[in-house]
Short mmCIF file of C-alpha atoms in Angstrom, two decimals:
data_model
loop_
_atom_site.label_atom_id
_atom_site.label_comp_id
_atom_site.label_asym_id
_atom_site.label_seq_id
_atom_site.Cartn_x
_atom_site.Cartn_y
_atom_site.Cartn_z
CA MET A 1 12.14 -20.37 1.99
CA ASN A 2 11.52 -18.67 -0.90
CA PHE A 3 11.43 -14.85 -1.44
CA GLY A 4 7.88 -13.64 -1.28
CA ALA A 5 7.57 -15.94 1.84
CA LYS A 6 10.18 -14.22 4.25
CA ILE A 7 8.88 -10.84 3.17
CA LYS A 8 5.27 -11.70 4.93
CA LEU A 9 7.36 -13.28 7.69
CA LEU A 10 8.40 -10.08 7.89
CA GLU A 11 5.69 -8.37 8.14
CA GLU A 12 4.13 -10.48 10.53
CA TRP A 13 6.88 -10.01 12.60
CA ILE A 14 6.77 -6.25 12.08
CA ASP A 15 2.70 -6.38 13.15
CA LYS A 16 3.33 -7.84 16.24
CA SER A 17 6.78 -5.99 17.65
CA ASN A 18 6.53 -3.20 19.40
CA ARG A 19 10.32 -2.20 20.30
CA ILE A 20 12.10 -2.86 17.04
CA VAL A 21 15.84 -1.98 16.71
CA LEU A 22 17.44 -1.24 13.44
CA PHE A 23 21.13 -1.97 13.36
CA THR A 24 22.69 -0.28 10.13
CA GLY A 25 26.01 -0.30 8.61
CA ALA A 26 27.59 1.68 5.09
CA GLY A 27 25.01 -0.88 2.72
CA ILE A 28 22.50 1.78 3.08
CA SER A 29 24.66 4.87 2.51
CA THR A 30 26.24 3.36 -0.66
CA LEU A 31 22.61 3.85 -1.75
CA SER A 32 23.26 7.76 -0.92
CA GLY A 33 26.30 8.12 -3.28
CA ILE A 34 28.72 7.63 0.05
CA PRO A 35 31.20 4.85 -0.53
CA ASP A 36 32.05 2.29 2.01
CA PHE A 37 35.23 0.93 3.40
CA ARG A 38 35.33 -3.04 2.01
CA SER A 39 33.38 -3.29 -1.12
CA ALA A 40 35.16 -3.43 -4.29
CA ASN A 41 34.76 0.47 -4.79
CA GLY A 42 34.85 1.09 -1.25
CA LEU A 43 37.97 2.99 0.51
CA TYR A 44 40.27 0.07 1.49
CA LYS A 45 40.55 -0.69 -2.51
CA ARG A 46 41.73 2.74 -3.62
CA LYS A 47 45.38 3.11 -4.36
CA ASN A 48 46.44 5.13 -1.53
CA VAL A 49 49.93 5.61 -0.08
CA ILE A 50 49.23 4.94 3.35
CA SER A 51 46.07 2.70 4.11
CA PRO A 52 42.76 4.48 5.34
CA GLU A 53 43.05 2.47 8.50
CA GLN A 54 46.69 4.21 9.17
CA VAL A 55 45.47 7.79 8.71
CA LEU A 56 42.06 7.05 10.65
CA SER A 57 44.09 6.26 13.55
CA HIS A 58 44.40 7.74 16.84
CA HIS A 59 48.45 7.80 16.66
CA TYR A 60 48.39 9.16 13.01
CA PHE A 61 46.15 11.97 13.70
CA LEU A 62 48.25 13.27 16.55
CA ALA A 63 51.46 12.82 14.46
CA HIS A 64 49.94 13.87 11.27
CA PRO A 65 46.45 15.92 11.70
CA GLU A 66 47.29 18.00 8.49
CA SER A 67 47.50 14.54 6.41
CA PHE A 68 44.60 13.44 8.58
CA TYR A 69 42.31 16.61 7.65
CA GLN A 70 43.58 16.23 3.64
CA PHE A 71 42.12 12.64 3.57
CA LEU A 72 39.44 13.26 5.73
CA LYS A 73 38.33 15.99 3.44
CA LYS A 74 39.28 14.39 0.10
CA GLU A 75 37.30 11.14 1.21
CA MET A 76 34.95 11.04 3.61
CA LEU A 77 32.84 14.28 3.72
CA TYR A 78 29.68 13.89 2.07
CA PHE A 79 27.82 16.58 3.68
CA ASN A 80 25.53 17.39 0.55
CA ALA A 81 23.69 13.68 0.23
CA LYS A 82 20.57 13.19 1.45
CA PRO A 83 18.39 10.09 3.10
CA ASN A 84 17.42 7.14 0.85
CA LYS A 85 14.32 4.83 0.98
CA VAL A 86 16.09 3.28 3.49
CA HIS A 87 16.26 5.82 5.71
CA PHE A 88 12.83 6.96 5.34
CA TRP A 89 11.41 3.21 5.36
CA ILE A 90 12.89 3.34 8.88
CA SER A 91 11.99 6.77 10.15
CA ASN A 92 8.33 5.72 9.01
CA LEU A 93 8.56 2.82 11.02
CA GLU A 94 8.44 5.41 14.05
CA GLU A 95 4.74 6.35 13.37
CA GLU A 96 3.78 2.97 14.88
CA LYS A 97 6.50 1.57 16.71
CA GLU A 98 9.23 2.34 19.44
CA ILE A 99 12.30 2.35 17.18
CA THR A 100 15.89 2.52 18.31
CA VAL A 101 18.27 3.13 15.64
CA ILE A 102 21.96 2.17 16.38
CA THR A 103 24.30 2.68 13.27
CA GLN A 104 28.20 1.93 12.40
CA ASN A 105 27.76 4.95 9.84
CA ILE A 106 28.87 8.49 10.41
CA ASP A 107 26.75 10.66 8.15
CA SER A 108 23.83 11.63 10.29
CA LEU A 109 21.57 10.55 7.02
CA HIS A 110 19.66 8.57 9.64
CA GLN A 111 18.64 11.83 11.31
CA LYS A 112 17.91 13.81 8.37
CA ALA A 113 15.45 11.17 7.13
CA GLY A 114 13.33 12.19 10.66
CA SER A 115 14.71 9.30 13.08
CA LYS A 116 14.57 10.50 16.36
CA ILE A 117 16.54 7.96 18.47
CA VAL A 118 20.49 7.34 16.66
CA LEU A 119 23.10 6.05 18.73
CA GLU A 120 26.07 6.62 16.58
CA LEU A 121 28.51 3.95 17.90
CA HIS A 122 31.19 5.63 15.63
CA GLY A 123 30.39 9.08 16.13
CA ASN A 124 30.03 11.65 13.37
CA ILE A 125 31.69 13.68 11.00
CA ARG A 126 28.98 17.24 11.80
CA GLU A 127 30.81 17.70 15.10
CA TYR A 128 34.11 19.13 16.26
CA TYR A 129 35.91 19.62 19.64
CA CYS A 130 39.07 21.22 20.94
CA MET A 131 41.28 18.53 23.07
CA LYS A 132 42.26 21.16 25.03
CA CYS A 133 40.18 22.75 26.09
CA GLY A 134 36.78 21.07 25.28
CA ARG A 135 34.95 23.76 22.94
CA LYS A 136 32.37 22.50 20.55
CA TYR A 137 32.42 23.88 16.76
CA ASP A 138 30.68 22.29 13.49
CA LYS A 139 31.67 21.33 9.84
CA GLU A 140 32.36 25.70 9.43
CA ILE A 141 35.94 24.61 11.19
CA LEU A 142 36.99 23.07 8.40
CA LYS A 143 37.10 25.53 6.07
CA ARG A 144 40.80 26.15 7.75
CA GLU A 145 43.74 24.21 6.56
CA LEU A 146 44.41 22.65 9.63
CA PRO A 147 41.29 23.39 12.59
CA ILE A 148 43.31 24.75 15.63
CA CYS A 149 41.25 26.10 19.10
CA ASN A 150 41.82 29.49 20.03
CA CYS A 151 43.62 27.91 22.48
CA ASN A 152 46.31 26.47 20.24
CA GLY A 153 44.48 23.27 20.69
CA LEU A 154 43.89 20.52 18.08
CA ILE A 155 40.58 20.19 16.74
CA ARG A 156 38.88 16.30 15.98
CA PRO A 157 36.02 15.36 14.72
CA ASN A 158 33.51 13.53 16.64
CA ILE A 159 34.09 10.06 15.13
CA VAL A 160 35.78 7.16 16.82
CA LEU A 161 39.43 6.70 15.36
CA TYR A 162 40.98 3.17 15.00
CA GLU A 163 42.69 2.57 18.56
CA GLU A 164 40.02 4.03 20.21
CA PRO A 165 37.17 2.37 22.70
CA LEU A 166 33.68 3.17 21.50
CA ASN A 167 31.74 5.72 23.53
CA GLU A 168 30.74 4.16 26.68
CA GLU A 169 27.37 5.89 27.17
CA ILE A 170 26.30 5.04 23.68
CA PHE A 171 27.50 1.42 24.05
CA ASN A 172 25.31 1.11 26.77
CA GLU A 173 22.47 2.97 25.50
CA ALA A 174 22.80 0.45 22.90
CA ILE A 175 23.27 -2.78 25.14
CA PHE A 176 19.85 -1.56 26.69
CA ALA A 177 17.74 -0.89 23.86
CA ILE A 178 18.75 -4.47 22.40
CA LEU A 179 17.88 -6.00 25.83
CA LYS A 180 14.57 -4.92 25.09
CA ALA A 181 13.66 -5.23 21.78
CA ASP A 182 10.75 -7.28 20.56
CA MET A 183 12.72 -7.61 17.21
CA ILE A 184 16.10 -6.52 15.48
CA ILE A 185 16.90 -6.23 11.98
CA VAL A 186 20.14 -5.55 10.73
CA MET A 187 20.60 -3.41 7.36
CA GLY A 188 23.95 -3.17 5.45
CA SER A 189 26.24 -4.26 7.44
CA SER A 190 28.80 -7.24 7.03
CA LEU A 191 28.85 -7.44 11.05
CA VAL A 192 32.90 -7.84 11.11
CA VAL A 193 33.60 -4.49 12.87
CA THR A 194 34.10 -4.96 16.47
CA PRO A 195 32.74 -4.46 19.20
CA ALA A 196 29.75 -3.21 17.40
CA SER A 197 28.76 -6.31 16.14
CA PHE A 198 28.95 -7.91 19.56
CA LEU A 199 25.97 -5.85 20.34
CA LEU A 200 23.94 -8.42 18.78
CA SER A 201 24.60 -10.88 20.92
CA PHE A 202 22.68 -9.43 23.62
CA TYR A 203 19.68 -10.27 22.04
CA ASN A 204 17.39 -12.60 23.33
CA GLY A 205 14.44 -12.67 21.10
CA ASN A 206 13.77 -14.79 18.01
CA ARG A 207 13.24 -11.98 15.50
CA PHE A 208 16.57 -11.30 14.48
CA VAL A 209 16.96 -10.08 10.60
CA ILE A 210 19.30 -9.49 8.93
CA MET A 211 19.47 -7.74 5.55
CA ASN A 212 22.63 -7.60 3.55
CA LYS A 213 24.21 -8.94 -0.15
CA ASP A 214 26.82 -10.63 1.19
CA GLU A 215 26.97 -13.72 3.78
CA THR A 216 27.70 -12.41 7.29
CA LEU A 217 29.16 -14.37 10.66
CA TYR A 218 25.49 -14.02 12.30
CA ASP A 219 23.59 -15.01 9.22
CA ARG A 220 23.60 -18.69 11.14
CA LYS A 221 22.47 -17.16 14.62
CA ALA A 222 19.61 -15.02 12.70
CA ASN A 223 15.81 -16.23 12.24
CA LEU A 224 15.25 -14.81 9.03
CA VAL A 225 18.54 -13.87 6.37
CA PHE A 226 17.97 -11.71 3.39
CA HIS A 227 20.49 -11.62 0.80
CA GLU A 228 18.47 -9.45 -1.80
CA ASP A 229 18.72 -5.98 -2.64
CA ILE A 230 17.85 -4.17 0.88
CA LEU A 231 15.41 -1.91 -1.60
CA LYS A 232 14.44 -4.97 -2.88
CA VAL A 233 12.94 -6.31 0.14
CA ILE A 234 11.44 -3.22 1.62
CA ARG A 235 9.72 -2.38 -1.50
CA ASN A 236 7.69 -5.57 -0.56
CA VAL A 237 6.97 -5.19 2.48
CA LYS A 238 3.58 -3.62 3.09
CA LYS A 239 3.40 -0.80 6.37
#
């Protein structure tokens, strides 16, 4: 099927669907200047003394919180990043459709673009809390070299670290959204991170779309696949 025919089919499916789930990954955040993890220019390719997987692990955070926060502030904080055309394309769908965004991203750009229902599988970088008393903080706490609560408890970002399970409530909400979806569109995800990618197995419909530059393990299960640039795809879709 050529590109034009695929765009026409995508438009037809969107038109016929009432409940659409958008499953998004780092491939849409890179368009806003936020580096991903696994691409040629991603965090995993940089020459760090310690690998990102180790620094962003639960045990490393507890053992070396100062080093953890140094890495976080240097490599992962992009508070000035703005939503791009993909984020706004998704939020604009809410004008006519029931949209649920399930995202692996922690940058909150979906919310900045106006999306109302956003399930953040891996948490977010805008919220922080004390591990001892539970007190909540915002990003201003990062002005401290090592964020410590008034109760002397260690403050951590509200992100899911390696070795930690996903938030059960959010994960269950994502399952429910996918089970009732007429259509699911994956955008900018390699679908290699589990258990997040496992969610796709709950979709039982026949409008499963993947938009990702590189091939994924789910391509053969999808009903429509785009390996073109995501911006190229949405620019050609008539809303």
